[in-house]
Coordinates of C-alpha atoms in Angstrom, one line a residue:
Chain A
M1 CA 0.0 0.0 0.0
K2 CA 2.9 2.3 0.7
T3 CA 3.9 2.4 -2.9
D4 CA 0.4 3.7 -3.8
R5 CA 0.4 6.5 -1.3
R6 CA 4.0 7.7 -2.0
P7 CA 3.2 9.4 -5.3
L8 CA 0.4 11.4 -3.7
V9 CA 2.9 13.0 -1.2
L10 CA 5.1 14.0 -4.2
I11 CA 2.3 15.3 -6.3
S12 CA 0.0 17.1 -3.9
P13 CA 2.1 20.2 -3.1
A14 CA 2.3 21.1 -6.7
L15 CA -1.3 20.2 -7.4
L16 CA -2.6 22.2 -4.5
W17 CA -0.5 25.2 -5.8
L18 CA -2.0 24.8 -9.3
F19 CA -5.5 24.3 -7.9
G20 CA -5.3 27.3 -5.6
L21 CA -3.6 29.7 -7.9
M22 CA -4.8 28.6 -11.3
V23 CA -8.0 26.6 -11.2
V24 CA -9.8 28.7 -8.5
P25 CA -8.8 32.1 -9.9
C26 CA -10.0 31.0 -13.4
L27 CA -13.3 29.8 -12.0
L28 CA -13.6 33.0 -10.0
I29 CA -13.7 35.0 -13.2
L30 CA -16.7 32.9 -14.3
V31 CA -18.5 33.7 -11.1
V32 CA -17.6 37.4 -10.9
A33 CA -18.8 38.0 -14.4
F34 CA -22.4 37.4 -13.2
F35 CA -22.2 39.9 -10.3
R36 CA -23.1 43.5 -10.3
R37 CA -20.6 46.3 -10.0
G38 CA -20.4 48.0 -6.6
V39 CA -21.1 51.7 -6.4
Y40 CA -17.5 52.5 -5.6
G41 CA -16.0 49.8 -7.7
G42 CA -15.6 46.4 -6.2
I43 CA -18.5 43.9 -6.3
E44 CA -22.0 43.9 -5.2
Y45 CA -23.2 40.3 -4.7
T46 CA -26.4 40.2 -6.7
W47 CA -26.7 38.1 -9.8
T48 CA -27.0 39.8 -13.2
L49 CA -26.6 39.2 -16.9
E50 CA -25.9 42.8 -17.6
N51 CA -22.1 42.4 -17.9
I52 CA -22.4 39.7 -20.4
A53 CA -25.0 41.7 -22.3
L54 CA -22.6 44.7 -22.2
V55 CA -19.9 42.6 -23.9
F56 CA -22.2 42.4 -26.9
D57 CA -22.9 46.1 -26.9
P58 CA -21.8 47.4 -30.4
L59 CA -19.1 49.5 -28.8
Y60 CA -17.3 46.6 -27.0
F61 CA -18.2 44.0 -29.5
G62 CA -16.6 46.2 -32.1
I63 CA -13.4 46.0 -30.2
F64 CA -13.7 42.2 -30.2
M65 CA -14.2 42.1 -33.9
K66 CA -11.3 44.5 -34.5
S67 CA -9.0 42.4 -32.3
A68 CA -10.1 39.3 -34.1
A69 CA -9.5 40.9 -37.5
I70 CA -6.0 42.1 -36.5
A71 CA -5.2 38.7 -34.9
G72 CA -6.5 36.9 -38.1
L73 CA -4.4 39.1 -40.4
A74 CA -1.3 38.6 -38.3
A75 CA -1.9 34.8 -38.1
G76 CA -2.5 34.6 -41.8
I77 CA 0.6 36.4 -42.9
A78 CA 2.7 34.6 -40.2
C79 CA 1.5 31.3 -41.6
V80 CA 2.4 32.2 -45.2
L81 CA 5.8 33.4 -44.2
G82 CA 6.3 30.6 -41.7
Y83 CA 5.3 27.8 -44.0
A84 CA 7.5 29.2 -46.8
A85 CA 10.5 29.3 -44.4
A86 CA 9.8 25.9 -43.0
Y87 CA 9.5 24.5 -46.5
A88 CA 12.7 26.1 -47.5
I89 CA 14.5 24.8 -44.4
A90 CA 13.1 21.3 -45.0
S91 CA 14.4 21.3 -48.6
M92 CA 18.0 22.1 -47.5
P93 CA 20.5 19.2 -47.0
R94 CA 19.5 17.2 -43.9
R95 CA 22.7 18.0 -42.0
H96 CA 22.1 21.8 -42.2
Q97 CA 18.5 21.6 -41.0
P98 CA 18.9 21.5 -37.3
M99 CA 21.2 24.6 -37.3
L100 CA 18.8 26.6 -39.6
L101 CA 15.9 25.7 -37.3
F102 CA 17.8 26.7 -34.3
F103 CA 18.5 30.1 -35.7
A104 CA 15.0 30.5 -36.8
V105 CA 13.8 30.0 -33.3
L106 CA 16.5 31.8 -31.4
P107 CA 14.8 35.2 -31.5
F108 CA 11.8 33.6 -29.8
W109 CA 14.0 33.1 -26.8
S110 CA 14.7 36.8 -26.3
N111 CA 12.4 39.0 -24.3
Y112 CA 9.1 39.8 -25.8
L113 CA 9.2 43.5 -24.8
V114 CA 12.7 43.8 -26.3
R115 CA 11.5 42.3 -29.6
S116 CA 8.6 44.8 -29.8
Y117 CA 10.9 47.6 -28.8
A118 CA 13.2 46.7 -31.7
W119 CA 10.4 47.7 -34.0
I120 CA 9.9 51.0 -32.2
V121 CA 13.6 51.7 -33.0
L122 CA 13.0 50.9 -36.6
L123 CA 9.7 52.6 -37.2
N124 CA 9.7 55.8 -35.1
R125 CA 9.9 59.2 -36.7
E126 CA 13.6 59.5 -36.0
G127 CA 14.1 55.8 -36.5
L128 CA 16.3 53.8 -38.8
I129 CA 13.8 53.5 -41.7
A130 CA 13.1 57.2 -41.6
N131 CA 16.8 57.9 -41.7
L132 CA 17.4 55.5 -44.5
A133 CA 14.6 57.1 -46.5
R134 CA 16.2 60.5 -46.0
W135 CA 19.6 59.1 -46.8
I136 CA 18.5 57.7 -50.2
G137 CA 17.2 61.2 -51.0
F138 CA 13.5 61.0 -50.0
D139 CA 12.8 64.4 -48.5
G140 CA 9.0 64.4 -48.5
E141 CA 6.8 63.8 -45.6
L142 CA 7.0 60.2 -44.6
P143 CA 3.8 58.4 -43.7
K144 CA 3.4 57.7 -40.1
M145 CA 4.7 54.2 -39.4
L146 CA 4.8 53.7 -35.6
Y147 CA 1.5 53.8 -33.6
T148 CA -0.5 52.4 -36.5
E149 CA -2.4 49.2 -37.1
P150 CA 0.1 47.8 -39.6
A151 CA 2.8 48.4 -37.0
V152 CA 0.8 46.2 -34.5
V153 CA 0.3 43.5 -37.2
I154 CA 4.0 43.5 -38.0
G155 CA 4.9 43.3 -34.3
L156 CA 2.6 40.3 -33.8
I157 CA 4.0 38.5 -36.9
Y158 CA 7.6 39.3 -35.8
N159 CA 7.0 37.9 -32.3
Y160 CA 5.3 34.7 -33.3
L161 CA 6.8 33.8 -36.6
P162 CA 9.4 31.4 -35.1
F163 CA 6.5 29.4 -33.6
V164 CA 4.8 29.0 -37.0
I165 CA 8.1 27.9 -38.5
L166 CA 8.4 25.2 -35.9
S167 CA 4.9 24.0 -36.2
C168 CA 5.1 23.8 -40.0
Y169 CA 8.6 22.2 -40.1
A170 CA 7.5 19.2 -38.0
P171 CA 5.1 17.7 -40.7
L172 CA 7.3 18.9 -43.6
S173 CA 10.4 17.1 -42.2
R174 CA 8.4 13.9 -41.8
L175 CA 7.2 14.0 -45.4
N176 CA 8.1 10.9 -47.4
P177 CA 10.0 12.2 -50.5
E178 CA 9.0 9.1 -52.5
I179 CA 5.4 10.1 -52.7
A180 CA 6.3 13.5 -54.2
E181 CA 8.7 11.7 -56.5
A182 CA 6.1 9.3 -57.6
S183 CA 3.7 12.1 -58.3
R184 CA 6.3 13.8 -60.6
D185 CA 7.2 10.6 -62.3
L186 CA 3.5 10.2 -63.1
G187 CA 3.7 13.6 -64.9
A188 CA 2.4 16.0 -62.3
S189 CA 3.9 19.5 -62.4
A190 CA 5.8 20.8 -59.4
W191 CA 2.9 23.0 -58.5
T192 CA 0.3 20.2 -58.8
T193 CA 2.5 18.0 -56.7
F194 CA 2.8 20.6 -54.1
R195 CA -0.9 21.4 -54.1
R196 CA -2.2 17.8 -54.2
I197 CA 0.5 15.9 -52.3
T198 CA 2.7 18.1 -50.1
L199 CA 0.2 20.7 -48.9
P200 CA -2.6 18.4 -47.7
R201 CA -0.1 16.3 -45.7
T202 CA 1.4 19.3 -44.0
V203 CA -1.6 21.6 -43.5
V204 CA -1.9 20.5 -39.9
G205 CA 1.3 22.5 -39.2
I206 CA -0.3 25.6 -40.7
A207 CA -3.5 25.0 -38.6
T208 CA -1.5 24.7 -35.4
G209 CA 0.5 27.7 -36.2
F210 CA -2.5 29.8 -37.1
V211 CA -4.5 28.9 -34.0
F212 CA -1.5 29.7 -31.7
V213 CA -0.7 33.0 -33.3
F214 CA -4.4 33.9 -33.4
V215 CA -5.0 33.0 -29.8
L216 CA -1.8 34.8 -28.6
S217 CA -2.6 37.9 -30.7
I218 CA -6.3 38.3 -29.9
G219 CA -5.5 38.5 -26.2
N220 CA -2.4 40.5 -26.7
F221 CA -1.9 43.4 -24.5
V222 CA 1.7 44.5 -24.9
T223 CA 2.0 44.9 -28.7
P224 CA -1.1 47.1 -29.2
A225 CA 0.0 49.3 -26.3
L226 CA 3.6 49.6 -27.5
L227 CA 3.3 49.6 -31.3
G228 CA -0.3 50.9 -31.6
G229 CA 0.3 53.7 -29.1
G230 CA -2.8 54.8 -27.3
Q231 CA -4.6 55.0 -30.7
F232 CA -6.7 51.9 -30.4
Q233 CA -7.6 49.2 -28.0
M234 CA -7.6 45.5 -28.3
I235 CA -9.5 43.3 -25.8
G236 CA -6.5 42.7 -23.6
N237 CA -6.1 46.5 -23.1
L238 CA -9.9 46.9 -22.4
V239 CA -9.8 44.1 -19.8
Y240 CA -6.8 45.7 -18.2
A241 CA -8.5 49.0 -18.0
Q242 CA -11.6 47.5 -16.3
F243 CA -9.5 46.0 -13.6
L244 CA -7.0 48.7 -13.0
T245 CA -8.4 52.0 -14.0
A246 CA -12.2 51.9 -14.6
N247 CA -12.6 49.7 -11.6
D248 CA -15.4 47.7 -13.1
W249 CA -14.3 44.2 -12.1
P250 CA -17.5 42.3 -13.1
F251 CA -17.4 43.8 -16.6
G252 CA -13.7 43.0 -16.8
A253 CA -14.5 39.5 -15.7
A254 CA -17.2 39.2 -18.3
L255 CA -14.9 40.4 -21.1
S256 CA -12.2 37.9 -19.9
M257 CA -14.7 35.1 -19.8
V258 CA -15.7 35.7 -23.5
L259 CA -12.0 36.0 -24.4
I260 CA -11.1 32.8 -22.5
I261 CA -13.9 30.9 -24.2
I262 CA -12.7 32.0 -27.6
M263 CA -9.1 31.2 -26.8
L264 CA -9.7 27.8 -25.1
G265 CA -12.3 26.9 -27.7
L266 CA -9.7 27.4 -30.5
L267 CA -6.9 25.6 -28.6
L268 CA -9.3 22.7 -28.1
L269 CA -10.2 22.7 -31.8
Q270 CA -6.6 22.6 -32.7
A271 CA -5.9 19.7 -30.3
V272 CA -8.7 17.8 -32.1
I273 CA -7.3 18.6 -35.5
T274 CA -3.8 17.4 -34.5
E275 CA -5.2 14.2 -33.0
R276 CA -7.1 13.5 -36.2
A277 CA -4.1 14.2 -38.3
S278 CA -1.8 12.0 -36.2
G279 CA -4.4 9.2 -36.7
G280 CA -3.4 9.2 -40.4
K281 CA 0.3 8.7 -39.9
A282 CA 0.6 6.4 -42.8
Y283 CA 0.5 9.4 -45.1
T284 CA 3.5 11.2 -43.7
D285 CA 5.8 8.2 -43.1
G286 CA 8.6 8.6 -40.6
Chain B
M1 CA 24.0 12.2 -53.6
E2 CA 22.5 13.2 -50.4
R3 CA 18.8 12.7 -50.2
H4 CA 16.7 15.9 -49.5
T5 CA 13.4 15.7 -47.8
L6 CA 11.8 17.7 -50.5
M7 CA 13.3 17.2 -54.0
A8 CA 14.6 20.4 -55.5
D9 CA 16.3 21.2 -58.7
R10 CA 18.9 23.9 -58.9
N11 CA 16.5 26.8 -59.5
T12 CA 14.1 25.8 -56.8
Y13 CA 17.1 25.4 -54.5
R14 CA 18.1 29.0 -55.2
L15 CA 14.5 30.1 -54.5
M16 CA 14.6 28.3 -51.2
L17 CA 17.9 29.9 -50.2
L18 CA 16.3 33.3 -51.1
I19 CA 13.3 32.6 -48.9
I20 CA 15.5 31.6 -46.0
G21 CA 17.5 34.7 -46.5
I22 CA 14.5 37.0 -46.5
V23 CA 12.9 35.4 -43.4
F24 CA 16.2 35.5 -41.5
A25 CA 16.7 39.1 -42.4
F26 CA 13.2 39.9 -41.1
L27 CA 13.9 38.0 -37.9
Y28 CA 17.4 39.4 -37.3
I29 CA 17.6 42.9 -38.7
P30 CA 15.4 44.5 -36.0
I31 CA 17.3 43.0 -33.0
S32 CA 20.7 43.6 -34.7
V33 CA 19.9 47.2 -35.2
L34 CA 19.0 47.5 -31.6
V35 CA 22.3 45.8 -30.5
A36 CA 24.4 47.9 -32.8
L37 CA 22.8 51.2 -31.6
S38 CA 23.4 50.3 -28.0
F39 CA 27.2 50.4 -28.8
N40 CA 26.9 53.7 -30.8
E41 CA 28.7 56.4 -29.0
G42 CA 26.3 59.1 -30.1
G43 CA 23.3 56.9 -29.3
L44 CA 21.3 58.1 -32.3
P45 CA 20.3 56.1 -35.3
T46 CA 21.3 59.1 -37.5
A47 CA 25.0 58.4 -37.6
W48 CA 27.6 56.0 -36.3
T49 CA 29.9 58.0 -34.2
G50 CA 32.1 55.2 -32.9
F51 CA 32.0 52.2 -30.6
S52 CA 31.3 52.8 -27.0
V53 CA 30.0 51.0 -23.9
K54 CA 29.1 54.2 -22.2
W55 CA 25.4 53.5 -22.4
Y56 CA 25.9 50.3 -20.4
G57 CA 27.8 52.4 -17.9
A58 CA 24.9 54.7 -17.7
L59 CA 22.7 51.8 -16.6
W60 CA 24.8 51.5 -13.4
Q61 CA 24.1 55.1 -12.6
N62 CA 20.3 54.7 -12.9
D63 CA 18.8 53.9 -9.5
E64 CA 15.4 53.0 -10.9
I65 CA 16.9 50.4 -13.2
L66 CA 19.1 49.0 -10.4
Q67 CA 16.1 48.7 -8.0
A68 CA 14.1 47.0 -10.7
A69 CA 17.0 44.6 -11.4
R70 CA 17.2 43.7 -7.7
N71 CA 13.5 43.1 -7.6
T72 CA 13.6 40.9 -10.6
L73 CA 16.5 38.9 -9.2
F74 CA 14.6 38.5 -5.9
V75 CA 11.4 37.3 -7.7
A76 CA 13.3 35.0 -10.0
I77 CA 15.4 33.3 -7.3
F78 CA 12.4 32.6 -5.0
S79 CA 10.1 31.5 -7.7
T80 CA 12.8 29.3 -9.1
I81 CA 13.5 27.6 -5.8
L82 CA 9.8 27.0 -5.1
S83 CA 9.0 25.8 -8.6
T84 CA 12.0 23.6 -8.9
I85 CA 11.1 21.7 -5.7
L86 CA 7.4 21.5 -6.5
G87 CA 7.9 20.7 -10.2
S88 CA 10.5 18.0 -9.6
L89 CA 8.5 16.3 -7.0
L90 CA 5.5 16.5 -9.2
A91 CA 7.4 15.0 -12.1
V92 CA 8.7 12.1 -10.0
G93 CA 5.2 11.5 -8.6
V94 CA 3.4 11.4 -11.9
E95 CA 6.1 9.2 -13.4
I96 CA 5.9 6.7 -10.6
R97 CA 2.2 6.5 -11.0
R98 CA 2.6 5.9 -14.7
R99 CA -1.1 5.7 -15.4
N100 CA -2.5 9.1 -14.8
G101 CA -6.0 10.3 -15.3
K102 CA -6.6 12.7 -18.1
W103 CA -7.6 15.5 -15.7
L104 CA -4.3 15.3 -14.0
E105 CA -2.3 15.5 -17.3
T106 CA -4.5 18.5 -18.3
I107 CA -4.0 20.4 -15.1
I108 CA -0.2 19.9 -15.3
F109 CA -0.1 20.9 -18.9
A110 CA -2.5 23.8 -18.6
P111 CA -0.1 26.5 -17.2
M112 CA 2.2 26.1 -20.2
I113 CA -0.7 26.5 -22.7
I114 CA -3.0 29.1 -21.0
P115 CA -2.3 32.5 -22.5
D116 CA -0.4 34.7 -20.0
I117 CA -3.1 37.3 -20.1
V118 CA -5.7 34.9 -18.8
L119 CA -3.6 33.8 -15.9
A120 CA -2.7 37.4 -15.2
I121 CA -6.3 38.6 -15.1
A122 CA -7.5 35.6 -13.1
L123 CA -4.8 36.1 -10.5
L124 CA -5.4 39.9 -10.4
S125 CA -9.1 39.4 -9.7
F126 CA -8.3 36.6 -7.2
F127 CA -5.9 38.7 -5.2
S128 CA -8.2 41.8 -5.4
L129 CA -11.2 39.8 -4.2
L130 CA -9.3 38.2 -1.3
G131 CA -8.0 41.6 -0.3
V132 CA -4.4 40.4 -0.6
K133 CA -1.9 43.2 -0.6
M134 CA 0.0 42.8 -3.8
G135 CA 3.7 43.1 -4.2
L136 CA 6.8 41.0 -5.0
H137 CA 5.4 38.1 -3.0
T138 CA 2.3 37.9 -5.2
I139 CA 4.5 38.0 -8.3
I140 CA 6.6 35.1 -6.9
V141 CA 3.6 32.8 -6.1
S142 CA 2.1 33.6 -9.5
H143 CA 5.4 32.9 -11.4
V144 CA 5.6 29.5 -9.6
V145 CA 2.3 28.5 -11.3
F146 CA 3.8 28.4 -14.8
N147 CA 7.3 27.7 -13.8
L148 CA 6.5 24.5 -11.9
A149 CA 4.8 23.2 -15.0
F150 CA 7.9 23.9 -17.1
V151 CA 10.3 22.3 -14.5
C152 CA 8.0 19.3 -14.4
A153 CA 8.0 18.9 -18.2
V154 CA 11.8 19.0 -18.3
V155 CA 12.3 16.5 -15.4
R156 CA 9.6 14.2 -16.8
A157 CA 11.3 14.0 -20.1
R158 CA 14.4 12.7 -18.4
L159 CA 12.4 10.2 -16.3
K160 CA 10.9 8.6 -19.4
N161 CA 13.8 6.1 -19.6
F162 CA 14.6 5.9 -16.0
D163 CA 15.1 2.5 -14.5
W164 CA 12.6 2.2 -11.7
A165 CA 14.2 -1.1 -10.6
I166 CA 16.9 0.9 -8.7
V167 CA 14.2 2.6 -6.7
E168 CA 12.7 -0.7 -5.7
A169 CA 16.1 -2.1 -4.9
S170 CA 16.7 0.9 -2.6
A171 CA 13.4 0.4 -0.9
D172 CA 14.1 -3.3 -0.5
L173 CA 17.4 -2.5 1.1
G174 CA 15.4 -0.5 3.7
A175 CA 15.9 3.0 2.5
S176 CA 13.0 5.4 3.4
T177 CA 11.2 7.3 0.7
I178 CA 13.0 10.5 1.4
T179 CA 16.4 8.7 1.4
T180 CA 15.6 7.1 -1.9
L181 CA 14.5 10.4 -3.3
I182 CA 17.7 12.2 -2.2
R183 CA 20.3 9.5 -2.6
V184 CA 19.0 7.5 -5.6
I185 CA 16.6 9.5 -7.8
L186 CA 18.0 13.1 -7.3
P187 CA 21.6 12.3 -8.5
V188 CA 20.3 10.8 -11.7
L189 CA 17.9 13.7 -12.2
M190 CA 20.3 16.5 -11.3
P191 CA 21.0 17.7 -14.9
A192 CA 17.3 17.8 -15.7
V193 CA 16.5 19.5 -12.4
L194 CA 19.2 22.1 -13.0
A195 CA 18.1 22.6 -16.6
G196 CA 14.5 23.1 -15.3
A197 CA 15.6 25.5 -12.7
L198 CA 17.6 27.5 -15.2
L199 CA 14.6 27.6 -17.5
A200 CA 12.3 28.7 -14.7
F201 CA 14.8 31.4 -13.7
T202 CA 14.9 32.7 -17.3
L203 CA 11.2 32.6 -17.7
S204 CA 10.7 34.5 -14.5
V205 CA 13.3 37.2 -15.3
D206 CA 11.6 37.7 -18.7
E207 CA 8.0 37.5 -17.7
F208 CA 6.1 40.8 -18.0
I209 CA 2.4 40.4 -18.2
I210 CA 1.7 38.4 -15.0
A211 CA 4.2 40.5 -13.0
F212 CA 2.5 43.6 -14.3
F213 CA -0.9 42.5 -13.2
T214 CA 0.0 41.1 -9.9
A215 CA 2.6 43.6 -8.7
G216 CA 0.0 46.0 -7.2
A217 CA 0.4 49.7 -7.2
G218 CA 3.5 51.7 -6.4
R219 CA 7.0 51.7 -7.6
S220 CA 8.4 49.4 -4.9
S221 CA 7.6 46.2 -6.7
I222 CA 8.5 47.1 -10.2
T223 CA 10.5 44.4 -12.0
L224 CA 12.9 44.9 -14.9
P225 CA 10.5 44.0 -17.7
M226 CA 8.0 46.4 -16.1
Q227 CA 10.7 49.1 -15.9
I228 CA 11.5 48.5 -19.6
Y229 CA 7.8 48.6 -20.5
A230 CA 7.4 51.9 -18.7
M231 CA 10.6 53.4 -20.4
I232 CA 9.8 52.3 -23.9
R233 CA 6.3 53.8 -23.8
F234 CA 8.0 57.1 -23.8
G235 CA 10.2 56.5 -26.8
V236 CA 13.7 55.4 -27.7
T237 CA 16.8 56.2 -25.7
P238 CA 20.3 54.8 -25.9
E239 CA 20.0 53.5 -22.3
I240 CA 17.0 51.4 -23.2
N241 CA 19.0 50.0 -26.2
A242 CA 21.7 48.9 -23.8
L243 CA 19.3 47.5 -21.3
A244 CA 17.3 45.7 -23.9
T245 CA 20.5 44.2 -25.4
L246 CA 21.6 43.1 -21.9
V247 CA 18.3 41.4 -21.1
M248 CA 18.3 39.7 -24.5
A249 CA 21.8 38.4 -24.0
V250 CA 21.0 37.1 -20.5
S251 CA 18.0 35.1 -21.6
V252 CA 19.6 33.7 -24.7
V253 CA 22.7 32.6 -22.8
A254 CA 20.6 31.1 -19.9
L255 CA 18.3 29.1 -22.3
A256 CA 21.2 27.8 -24.3
L257 CA 22.9 26.7 -21.1
S258 CA 19.7 25.0 -20.0
Q259 CA 19.5 23.1 -23.2
R260 CA 23.1 22.1 -23.0
L261 CA 22.8 20.9 -19.4
N262 CA 19.9 18.6 -20.4
R263 CA 21.5 17.1 -23.5
G264 CA 22.5 13.5 -23.7
G265 CA 21.0 10.5 -22.1
L266 CA 21.1 9.3 -18.5
P267 CA 24.4 8.5 -17.1
G268 CA 25.4 4.9 -17.8
Q269 CA 23.2 4.6 -20.9

């Protein structure tokens, strides 16, 4: 019997920690979302659906849609770039691939704020791009680059691209070259081979990459604040404001709840897709 | 001839090289510019006036930055110690059990996959509702949440091909659970535990969002990433370039070291 109880002693401290500081706080959000806001901030303990209804008020729902659009755009571009890079890396000689992959992921290891800051250095009015433009003889008024929507999209792509490269490289590197060879021997063009053979077998990597970039972008708080300036809000910034400046915790909780449902729903969907795909291992061959 | 994963003729090969070149340029030019400017004597992107480390020196004169650095170190050290202990024990526990319920696997995996902002918001509302006064201690306990999951993952990976027979042998010879843990399991796991600790330390030093949400009001509990965030909102200065370069170097070196520590199989295999 001793052997059965021993693991519990080892596991329970960590589990209690996770339970008390992750599970309970997350459930708390679900509860608070249904309470009323107190007169002086804080919470009044009467049930209401007002907060949830307010999330779908055009004003706030618009922010949701806007965040989703920006996140979708960033995820889409990151997937195109990331897939191209992963494909290119996978088509290099085998012995060079680990090193190329390592350097593709290395920037991901550096601080997120620093990576965003790097774009402030490039894009600001006195920044490198502005200076380069002047240097090559452009002396008109440069369009504003920093604190715009495209700056936010670029920042998101820059921060999460290594992740997409990784997720796309995995299925590409497992691809059996003989199938593509056979396709070409049978007279298919390179493009047809790619579209009919390679892409369907590796699309799972794109799906994974897309979901992760989308989820991380839609709830992003730092990049819109830094590269978007105070110009526009994404949901993350709105939530932050409810808790720390507007002092409307129930509404903040309701916003978070909807955000969490979107995020976890997508992650779950992605898990299902991956599981389906790994069920069909015969296609990719090891 | 060596076999490529994806067959490529000469022109396609060139195209692939071009793609790699473009993507790597996109990934590396921004941070390289930042690093280069941090060594620029004049400190401005307008002209290169010579190599200098004076902006790094300026960091040492800045009390706010030094205070933030001390706070960061304090948070990182304590959250690393706690999460290394909890995470390693957890790893050994779940691997001994072998058959674990799905809910257990999910709850262990969750902190790595839950977006930071979700955990940050949840913890902020949790601490606010309980009336906990927030400060460095709340950052520490919050960092332990995700850190212990990462330590656990690193240690578990090493336990995958661990020979449990030696644990049984140790128990048969009359060693207590604690003795077995310290004298038999720990020595074998040490590289993974150290790698996990180093990873936890780095994650904690770099972490911004959760710290930002759980630090409470006031300057006293500002960490380095929070300090950087506050500084870069007001624009570009040569000091930030230097600070950013330093932070980047520290995390890349620490993570590379962590990977290196954990490379190779178990001793004797």
